[in-house]
Short mmCIF file of C-alpha atoms and ligand atoms in Angstrom, two decimals:
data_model
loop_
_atom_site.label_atom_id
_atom_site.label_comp_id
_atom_site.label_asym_id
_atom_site.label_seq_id
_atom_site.Cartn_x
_atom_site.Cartn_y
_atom_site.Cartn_z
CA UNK A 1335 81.54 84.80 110.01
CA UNK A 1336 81.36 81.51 112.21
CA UNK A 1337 81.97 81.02 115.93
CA UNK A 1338 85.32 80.22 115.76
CA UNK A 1339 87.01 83.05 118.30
CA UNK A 1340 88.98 81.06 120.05
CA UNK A 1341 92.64 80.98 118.75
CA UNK A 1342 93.57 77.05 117.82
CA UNK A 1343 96.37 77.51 121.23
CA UNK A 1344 93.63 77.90 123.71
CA UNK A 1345 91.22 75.18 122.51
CA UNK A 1346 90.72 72.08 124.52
CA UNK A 1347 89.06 70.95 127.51
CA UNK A 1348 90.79 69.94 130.63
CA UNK A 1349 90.94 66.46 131.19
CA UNK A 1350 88.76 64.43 134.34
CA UNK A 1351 90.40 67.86 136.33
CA UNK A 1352 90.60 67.57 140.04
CA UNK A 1353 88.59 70.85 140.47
CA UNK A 1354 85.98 69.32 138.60
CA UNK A 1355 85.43 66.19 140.55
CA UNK A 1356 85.88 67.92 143.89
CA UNK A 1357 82.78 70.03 142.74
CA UNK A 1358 81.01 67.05 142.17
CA UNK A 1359 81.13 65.98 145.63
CA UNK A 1360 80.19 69.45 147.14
CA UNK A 1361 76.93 68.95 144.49
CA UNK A 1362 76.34 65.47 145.94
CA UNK A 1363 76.54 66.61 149.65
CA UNK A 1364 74.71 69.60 148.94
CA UNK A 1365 71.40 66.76 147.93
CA UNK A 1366 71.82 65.57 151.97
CA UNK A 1367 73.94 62.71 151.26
CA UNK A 1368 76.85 61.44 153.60
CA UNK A 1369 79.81 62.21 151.21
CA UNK A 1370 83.47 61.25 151.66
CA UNK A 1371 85.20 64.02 149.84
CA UNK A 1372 89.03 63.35 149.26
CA UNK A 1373 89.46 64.99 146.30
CA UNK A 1374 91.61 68.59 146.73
CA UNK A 1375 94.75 68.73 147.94
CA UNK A 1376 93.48 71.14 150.84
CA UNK A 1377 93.86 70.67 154.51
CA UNK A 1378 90.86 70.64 156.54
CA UNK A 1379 90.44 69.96 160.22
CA UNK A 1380 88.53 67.37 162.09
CA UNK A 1381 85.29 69.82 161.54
CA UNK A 1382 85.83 70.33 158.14
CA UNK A 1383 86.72 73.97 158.16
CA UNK A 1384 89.95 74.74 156.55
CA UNK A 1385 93.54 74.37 158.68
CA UNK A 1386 94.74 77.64 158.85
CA UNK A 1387 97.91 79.19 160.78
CA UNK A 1388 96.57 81.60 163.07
CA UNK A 1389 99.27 84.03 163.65
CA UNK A 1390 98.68 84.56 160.11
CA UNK A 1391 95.36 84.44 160.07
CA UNK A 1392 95.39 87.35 162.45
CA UNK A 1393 97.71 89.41 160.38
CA UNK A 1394 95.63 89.11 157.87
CA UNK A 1395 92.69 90.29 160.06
CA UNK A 1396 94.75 93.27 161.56
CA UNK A 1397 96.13 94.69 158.05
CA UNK A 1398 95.15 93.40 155.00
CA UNK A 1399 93.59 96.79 154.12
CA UNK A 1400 96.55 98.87 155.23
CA UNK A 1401 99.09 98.64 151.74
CA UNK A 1402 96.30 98.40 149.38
CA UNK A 1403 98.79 99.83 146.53
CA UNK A 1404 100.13 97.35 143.93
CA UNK A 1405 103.64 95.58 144.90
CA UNK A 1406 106.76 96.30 143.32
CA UNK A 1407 107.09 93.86 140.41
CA UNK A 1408 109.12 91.27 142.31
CA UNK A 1409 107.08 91.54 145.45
CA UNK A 1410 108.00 93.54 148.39
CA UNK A 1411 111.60 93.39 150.21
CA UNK A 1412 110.34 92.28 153.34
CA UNK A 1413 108.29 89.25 151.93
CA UNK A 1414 111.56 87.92 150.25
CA UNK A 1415 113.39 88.78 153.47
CA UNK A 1416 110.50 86.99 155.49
CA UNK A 1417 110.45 83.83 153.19
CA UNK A 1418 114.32 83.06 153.08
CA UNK A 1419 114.54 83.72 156.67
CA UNK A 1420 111.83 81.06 157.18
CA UNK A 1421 113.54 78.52 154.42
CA UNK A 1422 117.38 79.51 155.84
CA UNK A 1423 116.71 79.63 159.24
CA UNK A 1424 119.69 80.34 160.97
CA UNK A 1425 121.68 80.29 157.82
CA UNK A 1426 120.41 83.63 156.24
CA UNK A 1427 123.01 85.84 156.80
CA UNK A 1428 125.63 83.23 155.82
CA UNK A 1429 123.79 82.45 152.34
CA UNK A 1430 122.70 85.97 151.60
CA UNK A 1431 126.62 86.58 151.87
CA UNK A 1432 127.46 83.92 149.52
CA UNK A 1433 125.10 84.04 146.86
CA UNK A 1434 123.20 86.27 144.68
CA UNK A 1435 119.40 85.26 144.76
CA UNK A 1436 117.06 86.71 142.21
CA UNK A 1437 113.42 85.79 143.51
CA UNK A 1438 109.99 87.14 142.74
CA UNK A 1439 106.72 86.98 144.12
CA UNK A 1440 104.31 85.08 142.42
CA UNK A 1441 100.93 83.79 142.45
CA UNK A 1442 101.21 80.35 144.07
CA UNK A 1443 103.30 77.73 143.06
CA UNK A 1444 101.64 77.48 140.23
CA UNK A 1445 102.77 81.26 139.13
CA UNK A 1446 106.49 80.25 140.11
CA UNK A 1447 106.26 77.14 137.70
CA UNK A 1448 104.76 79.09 135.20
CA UNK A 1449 107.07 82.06 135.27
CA UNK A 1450 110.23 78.88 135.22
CA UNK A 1451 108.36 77.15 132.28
CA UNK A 1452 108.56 80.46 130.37
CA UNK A 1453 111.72 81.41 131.10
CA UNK A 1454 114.12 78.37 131.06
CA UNK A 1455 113.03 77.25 128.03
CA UNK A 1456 112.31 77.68 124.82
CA UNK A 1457 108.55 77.04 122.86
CA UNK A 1458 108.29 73.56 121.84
CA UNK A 1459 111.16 72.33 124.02
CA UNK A 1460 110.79 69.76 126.50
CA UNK A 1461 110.46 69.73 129.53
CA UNK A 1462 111.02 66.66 131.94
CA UNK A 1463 108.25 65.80 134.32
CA UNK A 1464 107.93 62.69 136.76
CA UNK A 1465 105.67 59.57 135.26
CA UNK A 1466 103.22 60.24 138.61
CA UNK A 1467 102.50 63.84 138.46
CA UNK A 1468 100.10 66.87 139.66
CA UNK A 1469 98.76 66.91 136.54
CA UNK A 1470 98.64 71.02 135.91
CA UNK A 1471 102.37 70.75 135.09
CA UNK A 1472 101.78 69.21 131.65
CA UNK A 1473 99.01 72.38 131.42
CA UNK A 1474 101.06 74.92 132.62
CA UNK A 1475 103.65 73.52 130.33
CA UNK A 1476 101.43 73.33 127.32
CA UNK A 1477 100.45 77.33 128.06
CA UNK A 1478 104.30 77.59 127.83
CA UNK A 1479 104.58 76.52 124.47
CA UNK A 1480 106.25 73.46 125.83
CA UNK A 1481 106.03 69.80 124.94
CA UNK A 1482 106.87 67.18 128.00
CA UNK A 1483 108.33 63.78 128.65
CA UNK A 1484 108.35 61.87 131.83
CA UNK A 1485 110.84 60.05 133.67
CA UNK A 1486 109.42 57.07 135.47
CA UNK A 1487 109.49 58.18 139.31
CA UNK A 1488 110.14 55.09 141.13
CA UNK A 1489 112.53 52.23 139.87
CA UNK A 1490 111.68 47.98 140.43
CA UNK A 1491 112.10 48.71 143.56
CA UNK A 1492 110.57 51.51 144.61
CA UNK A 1493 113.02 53.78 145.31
CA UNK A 1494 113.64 57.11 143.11
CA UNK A 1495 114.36 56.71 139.99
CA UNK A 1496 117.78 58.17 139.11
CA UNK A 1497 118.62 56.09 136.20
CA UNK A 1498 115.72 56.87 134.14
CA UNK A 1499 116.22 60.71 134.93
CA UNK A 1500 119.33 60.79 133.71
CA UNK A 1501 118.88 58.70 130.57
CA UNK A 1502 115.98 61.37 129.72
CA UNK A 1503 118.24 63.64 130.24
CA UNK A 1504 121.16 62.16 128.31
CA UNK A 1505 118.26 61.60 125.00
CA UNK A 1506 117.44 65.67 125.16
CA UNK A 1507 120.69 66.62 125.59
CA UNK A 1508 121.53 66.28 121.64
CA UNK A 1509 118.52 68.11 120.33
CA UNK A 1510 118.36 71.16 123.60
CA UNK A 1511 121.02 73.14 124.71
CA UNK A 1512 118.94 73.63 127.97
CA UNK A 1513 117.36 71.06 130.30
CA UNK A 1514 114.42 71.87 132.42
CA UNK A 1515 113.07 69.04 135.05
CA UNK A 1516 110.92 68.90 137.86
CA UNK A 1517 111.79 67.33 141.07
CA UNK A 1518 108.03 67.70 143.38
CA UNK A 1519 110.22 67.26 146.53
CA UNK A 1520 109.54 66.42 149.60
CA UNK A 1521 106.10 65.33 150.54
CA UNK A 1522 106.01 64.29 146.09
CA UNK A 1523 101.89 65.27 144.80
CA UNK A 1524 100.12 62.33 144.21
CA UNK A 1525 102.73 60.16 146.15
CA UNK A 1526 103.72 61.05 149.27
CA UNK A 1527 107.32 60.40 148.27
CA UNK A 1528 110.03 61.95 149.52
CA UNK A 1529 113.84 61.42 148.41
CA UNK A 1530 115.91 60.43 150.93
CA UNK A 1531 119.28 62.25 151.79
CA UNK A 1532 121.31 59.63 150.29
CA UNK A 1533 118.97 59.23 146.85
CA UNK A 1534 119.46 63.07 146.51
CA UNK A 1535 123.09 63.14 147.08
CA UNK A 1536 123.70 60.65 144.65
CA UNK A 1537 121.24 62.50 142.42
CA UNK A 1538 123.11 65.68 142.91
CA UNK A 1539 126.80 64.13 142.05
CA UNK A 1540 124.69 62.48 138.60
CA UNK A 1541 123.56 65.79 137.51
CA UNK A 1542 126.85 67.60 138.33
CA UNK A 1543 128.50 64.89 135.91
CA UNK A 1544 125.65 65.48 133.11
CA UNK A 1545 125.93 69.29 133.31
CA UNK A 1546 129.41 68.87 131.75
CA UNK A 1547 127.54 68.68 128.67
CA UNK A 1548 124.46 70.57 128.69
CA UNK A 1549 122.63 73.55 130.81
CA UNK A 1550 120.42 71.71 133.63
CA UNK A 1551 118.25 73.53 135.33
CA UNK A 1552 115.83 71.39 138.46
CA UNK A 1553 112.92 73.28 139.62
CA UNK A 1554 112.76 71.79 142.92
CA UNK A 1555 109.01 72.57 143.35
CA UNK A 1556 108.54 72.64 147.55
CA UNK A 1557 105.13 73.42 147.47
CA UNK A 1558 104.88 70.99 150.83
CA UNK A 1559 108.44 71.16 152.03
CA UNK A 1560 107.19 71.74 156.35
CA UNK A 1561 105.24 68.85 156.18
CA UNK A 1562 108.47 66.68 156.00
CA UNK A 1563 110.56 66.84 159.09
CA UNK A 1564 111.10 69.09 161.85
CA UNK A 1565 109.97 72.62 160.31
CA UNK A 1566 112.63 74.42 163.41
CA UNK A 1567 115.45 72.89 161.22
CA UNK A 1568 117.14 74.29 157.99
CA UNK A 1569 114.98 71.07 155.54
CA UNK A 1570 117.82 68.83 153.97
CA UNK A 1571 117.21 69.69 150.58
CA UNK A 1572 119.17 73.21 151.08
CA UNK A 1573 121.70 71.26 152.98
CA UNK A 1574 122.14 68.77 150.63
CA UNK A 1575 122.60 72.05 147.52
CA UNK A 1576 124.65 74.23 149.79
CA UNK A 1577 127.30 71.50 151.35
CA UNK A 1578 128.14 70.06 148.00
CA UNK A 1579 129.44 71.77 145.02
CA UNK A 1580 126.46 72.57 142.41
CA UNK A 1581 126.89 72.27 138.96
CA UNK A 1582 123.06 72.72 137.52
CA UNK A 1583 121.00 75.43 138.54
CA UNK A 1584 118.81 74.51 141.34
CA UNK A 1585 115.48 76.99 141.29
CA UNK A 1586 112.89 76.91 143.95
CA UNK A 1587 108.90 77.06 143.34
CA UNK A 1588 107.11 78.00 146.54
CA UNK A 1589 103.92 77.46 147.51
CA UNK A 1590 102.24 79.70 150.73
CA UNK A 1591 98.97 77.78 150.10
CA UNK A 1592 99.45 74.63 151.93
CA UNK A 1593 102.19 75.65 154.59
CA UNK A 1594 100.73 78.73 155.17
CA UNK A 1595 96.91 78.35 154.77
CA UNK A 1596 96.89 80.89 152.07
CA UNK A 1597 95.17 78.79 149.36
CA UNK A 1598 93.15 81.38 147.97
CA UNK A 1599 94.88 84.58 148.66
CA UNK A 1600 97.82 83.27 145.94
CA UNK A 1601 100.95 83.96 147.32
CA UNK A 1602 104.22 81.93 146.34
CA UNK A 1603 107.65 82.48 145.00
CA UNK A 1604 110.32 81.33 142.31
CA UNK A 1605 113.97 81.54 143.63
CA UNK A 1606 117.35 80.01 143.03
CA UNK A 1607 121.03 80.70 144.69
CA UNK A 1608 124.10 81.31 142.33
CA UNK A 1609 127.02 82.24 142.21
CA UNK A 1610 127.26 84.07 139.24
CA UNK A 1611 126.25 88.36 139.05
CA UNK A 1612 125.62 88.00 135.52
CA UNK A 1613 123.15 84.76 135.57
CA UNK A 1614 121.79 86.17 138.58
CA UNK A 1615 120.94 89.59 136.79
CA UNK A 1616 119.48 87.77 133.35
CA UNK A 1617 117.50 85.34 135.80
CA UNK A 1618 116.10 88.38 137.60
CA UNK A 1619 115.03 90.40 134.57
CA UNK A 1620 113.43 87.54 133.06
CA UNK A 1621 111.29 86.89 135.92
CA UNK A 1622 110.34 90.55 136.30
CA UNK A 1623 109.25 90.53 132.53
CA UNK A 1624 107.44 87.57 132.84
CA UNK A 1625 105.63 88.77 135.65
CA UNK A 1626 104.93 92.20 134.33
CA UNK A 1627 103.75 90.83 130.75
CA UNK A 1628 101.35 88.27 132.48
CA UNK A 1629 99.45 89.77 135.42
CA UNK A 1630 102.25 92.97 135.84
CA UNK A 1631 102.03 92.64 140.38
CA UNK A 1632 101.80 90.44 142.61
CA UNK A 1633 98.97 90.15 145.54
CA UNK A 1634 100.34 93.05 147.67
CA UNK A 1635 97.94 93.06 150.60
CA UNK A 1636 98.55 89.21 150.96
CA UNK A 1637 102.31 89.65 150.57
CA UNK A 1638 102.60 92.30 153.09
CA UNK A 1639 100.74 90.10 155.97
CA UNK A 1640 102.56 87.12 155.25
CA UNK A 1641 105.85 89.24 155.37
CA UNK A 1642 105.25 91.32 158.68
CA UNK A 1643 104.25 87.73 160.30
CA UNK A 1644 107.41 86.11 159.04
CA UNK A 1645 109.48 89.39 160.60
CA UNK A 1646 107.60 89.43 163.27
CA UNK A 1647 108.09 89.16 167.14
CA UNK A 1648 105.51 86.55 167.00
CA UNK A 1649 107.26 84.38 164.76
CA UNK A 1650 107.69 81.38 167.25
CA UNK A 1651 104.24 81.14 167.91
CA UNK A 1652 103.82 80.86 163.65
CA UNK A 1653 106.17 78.19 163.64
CA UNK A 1654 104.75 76.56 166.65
CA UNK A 1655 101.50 76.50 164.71
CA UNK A 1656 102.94 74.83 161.89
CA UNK A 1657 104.47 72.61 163.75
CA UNK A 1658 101.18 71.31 165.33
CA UNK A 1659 99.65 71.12 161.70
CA UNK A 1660 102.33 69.16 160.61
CA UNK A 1661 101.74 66.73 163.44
CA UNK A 1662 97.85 66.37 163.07
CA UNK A 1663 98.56 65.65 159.18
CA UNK A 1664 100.62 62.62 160.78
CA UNK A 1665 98.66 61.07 163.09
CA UNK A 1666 95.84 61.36 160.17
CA UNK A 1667 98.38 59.77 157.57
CA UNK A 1668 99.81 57.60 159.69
CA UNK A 1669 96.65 55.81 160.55
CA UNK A 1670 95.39 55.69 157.24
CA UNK A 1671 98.14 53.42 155.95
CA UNK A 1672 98.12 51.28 159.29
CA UNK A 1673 94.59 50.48 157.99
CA UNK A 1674 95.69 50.26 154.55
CA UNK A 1675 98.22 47.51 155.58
CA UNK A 1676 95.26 45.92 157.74
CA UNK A 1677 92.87 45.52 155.05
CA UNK A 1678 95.78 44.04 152.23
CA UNK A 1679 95.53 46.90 150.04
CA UNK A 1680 98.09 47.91 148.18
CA UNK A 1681 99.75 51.65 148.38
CA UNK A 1682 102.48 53.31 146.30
CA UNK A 1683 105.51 54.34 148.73
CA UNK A 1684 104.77 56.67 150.69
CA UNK A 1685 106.89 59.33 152.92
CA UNK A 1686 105.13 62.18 153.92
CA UNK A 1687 102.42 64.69 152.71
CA UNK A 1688 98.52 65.31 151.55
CA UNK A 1689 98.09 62.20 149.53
CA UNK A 1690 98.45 58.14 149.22
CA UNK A 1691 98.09 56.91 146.15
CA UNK A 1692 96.90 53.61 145.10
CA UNK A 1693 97.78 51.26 142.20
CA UNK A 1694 95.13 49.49 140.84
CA UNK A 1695 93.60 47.77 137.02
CA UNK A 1696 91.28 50.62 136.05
CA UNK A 1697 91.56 53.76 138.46
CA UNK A 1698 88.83 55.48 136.40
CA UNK A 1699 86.02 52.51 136.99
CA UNK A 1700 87.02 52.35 140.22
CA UNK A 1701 86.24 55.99 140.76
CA UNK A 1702 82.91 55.70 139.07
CA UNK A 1703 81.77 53.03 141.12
CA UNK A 1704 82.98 54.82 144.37
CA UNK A 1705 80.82 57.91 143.40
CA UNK A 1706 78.20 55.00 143.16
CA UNK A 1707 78.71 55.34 147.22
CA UNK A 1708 79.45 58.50 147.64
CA UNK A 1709 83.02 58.42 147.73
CA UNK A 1710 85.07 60.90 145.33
CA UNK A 1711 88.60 60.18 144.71
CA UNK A 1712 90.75 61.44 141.98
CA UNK A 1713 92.04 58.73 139.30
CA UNK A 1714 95.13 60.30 138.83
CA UNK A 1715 96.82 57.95 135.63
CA UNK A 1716 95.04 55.01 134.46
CA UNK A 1717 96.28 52.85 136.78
CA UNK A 1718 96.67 54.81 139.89
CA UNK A 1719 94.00 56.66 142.34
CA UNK A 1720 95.01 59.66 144.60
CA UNK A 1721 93.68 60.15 148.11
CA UNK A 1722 93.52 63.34 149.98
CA UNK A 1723 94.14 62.16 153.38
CA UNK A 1724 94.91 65.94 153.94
CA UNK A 1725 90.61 66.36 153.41
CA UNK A 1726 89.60 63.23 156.16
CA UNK A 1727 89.01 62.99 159.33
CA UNK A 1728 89.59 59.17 161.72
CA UNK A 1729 86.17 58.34 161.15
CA UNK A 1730 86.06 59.41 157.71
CA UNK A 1731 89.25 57.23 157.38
CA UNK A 1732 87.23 54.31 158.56
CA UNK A 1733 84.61 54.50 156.53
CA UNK A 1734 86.79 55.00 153.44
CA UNK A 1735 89.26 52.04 153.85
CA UNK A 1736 85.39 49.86 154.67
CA UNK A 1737 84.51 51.35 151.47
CA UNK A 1738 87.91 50.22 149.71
CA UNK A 1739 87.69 47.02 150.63
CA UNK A 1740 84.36 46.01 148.60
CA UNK A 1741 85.41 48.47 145.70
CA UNK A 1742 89.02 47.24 144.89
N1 PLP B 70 102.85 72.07 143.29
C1 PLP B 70 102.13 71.03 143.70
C2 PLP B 70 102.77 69.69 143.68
C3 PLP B 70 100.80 71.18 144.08
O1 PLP B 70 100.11 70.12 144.49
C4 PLP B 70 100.22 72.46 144.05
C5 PLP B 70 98.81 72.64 144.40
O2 PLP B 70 98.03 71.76 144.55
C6 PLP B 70 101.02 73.52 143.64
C7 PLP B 70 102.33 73.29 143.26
C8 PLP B 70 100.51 74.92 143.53
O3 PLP B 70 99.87 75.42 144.60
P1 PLP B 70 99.46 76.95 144.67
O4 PLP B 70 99.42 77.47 143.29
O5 PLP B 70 98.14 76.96 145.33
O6 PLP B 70 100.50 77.62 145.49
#
């Protein structure tokens, strides 16, 4: 006998984890010290409390006990009706008509890119991820039996990188048969980036031509998608799929933690639109035995709120309240890289979303020395350090760019 019980597969510790650090700063405030925490990729208010929607919020209140049961395998009807209506806006009807869309209800986003690492491809295939990254793909890939690659996100000048994509793609092509790639689009986690319409147009005519040859399937993971644009409006990105002919399969990882203030209570979704009854049927029974052979339901109490509030009469008011959250996150990011630009220092482009990142020699020193003052931010690659505007207030803001200044 030794103490060898864990299986070789699940060895490993995480690496400088984002969890980890955050918890670090909750330990330093906890000793009375003035801590600027921009670690997690949550959104808290001026006060510090989390930014919650509150016509969810009082669903929630009203009837998270009432459907206690577990949820059909796929989640219930009315959360997939409640979702799509809130991606496809006016649209529904017209794309529930046209396509077949096999969805499930998972745990987060990170369930939904998960359940598409497991099912689109193979153990020990690779799967494509961008060269700045949230960093749990490459561990939900590894749990998938899957090795990675990167493309480089941005090209010389700073615009999305299509060229490198496709050469990626164009190298895997003669060894897989299928093609997996994530696209973290709009509001891109660490970056901020979003494409533009015209870099994902031109994206979306490249990929057509390379799916001549090979299977290509994009997880388009939208984990922030309302905090780009005008959240009343249909977002571009299903514009940009449904007005041109699509020749890969497009598949959507949704996130209700950050839109919907429902970080703990787990609730996302994996979805795609094709054409196909055959491919929709295979993609629908491989989610459901994903799902089943992993953790077998989803969060029914959380799935029903969120639905009934997304079908609800008070559905304005919900978007409303989005709306507003998307325009505090703004002002907040906004001002932060005014400041940035005052003080010189340099930021990686940035669109829209939770975080700025900056490029810098040694991100990791850096971040050691800022904990010297109190300061926790995430080195995110060697070279690169995340901030979570999302977590500051103004004054915080202040005090961090002051801080910046001497550090960098
Ligand atoms: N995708 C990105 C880019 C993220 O930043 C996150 C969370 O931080 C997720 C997906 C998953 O979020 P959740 O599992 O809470 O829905």
């Amino acid at each position: 006998m030794n103490n060898n019980y864990i299986a070789n597969r699940s060895k490993g510790k995480m690496k400088s984890d984002i969890l980890k650090i955050g918890a670090m700063a909750k330990a330093d405030k906890a000793l009375g010290n003035h801590v600027i925490d921009a670690t997690i990729g949550v959104f808290l208010n001026d006060d510090k409390s989390i930014n919650t929607v509150p016509a969810v919020i009082d669903n929630l209140n009203n009837n998270v006990t009432k459907n206690v049961g577990y949820a059909p395998i796929t989640g219930y009807p009315a959360f997939k009706e409640g979702l799509l209506k809130w991606y496809l806006k006016d649209q529904y009807e017209k794309r529930i008509n046209e396509y077949y869309i096999p969805f499930g209800a998972t745990l987060g986003g990170t369930g939904a890119l998960s359940i598409a690492f497991n099912i689109f491809l193979d153990p020990s295939q690779v799967v494509l991820l961008p060269s700045i990254m949230w960093g749990n793909y490459k561990l939900i890939a590894k749990k998938a039996g899957l090795k990675h690659d990167t493309y480089q996100l941005f090209n010389s000048e700073g615009n999305f990188n299509i060229t490198n994509l496709c050469t990626k793609i164009e190298e895997y092509s003669g060894s897989q048969s299928n093609i997996l790639i994530v696209l973290n689009d709009p509001c891109q986690n660490p970056t901020g980036y979003s494409l533009s319409d015209e870099e994902h147009l031109r994206l979306i005519k490249k990929l057509n031509k390379l799916s001549e040859k090979v299977n290509i399937t994009v997880i388009y993971d939208i984990a922030y998608l309302d905090y780009d644009g005008n959240n009343k409006q249909v977002h571009r990105i299903f514009n940009n799929l449904f007005n041109n002919e699509i020749k890969f399969l497009p598949v959507f990882a949704a996130s209700c933690s950050k839109v919907f203030g429902m970080y703990g209570f787990r609730v996302g979704a994996i979805f795609t639109f094709v054409k196909d009854e055959e491919l929709a049927s295979n993609i629908t029974s491989a989610i459901e035995s994903q799902i089943r052979g992993t953790y077998s339901s989803p969060n029914g109490p959380a799935l029903s709120c969120l639905g009934n509030a997304l079908l609800g009469e008070d559905i304005d008011k919900l978007s409303n309240e989005i709306y507003t959250n998307t325009l505090t996150l703004k002002v907040r990011t906004t001002y932060f890289i005014d400041k940035l630009n005052e003080a010189n220092i340099k930021h990686l482009p940035y669109k829209s979303g939770f975080f700025v990142c900056l490029p810098c020699s040694d991100a990791y020193d850096i971040c050691e020395k800022l904990k010297e003052q109190h300061t926790y931010l995430i080195p995110i690659a060697d070279d690169i350090v995340r901030i979570a505007v999302c977590s500051l207030n103004i004054s915080e803001i202040d005090e961090l760019v002051m801080v910046l200044k001497e550090v960098m």
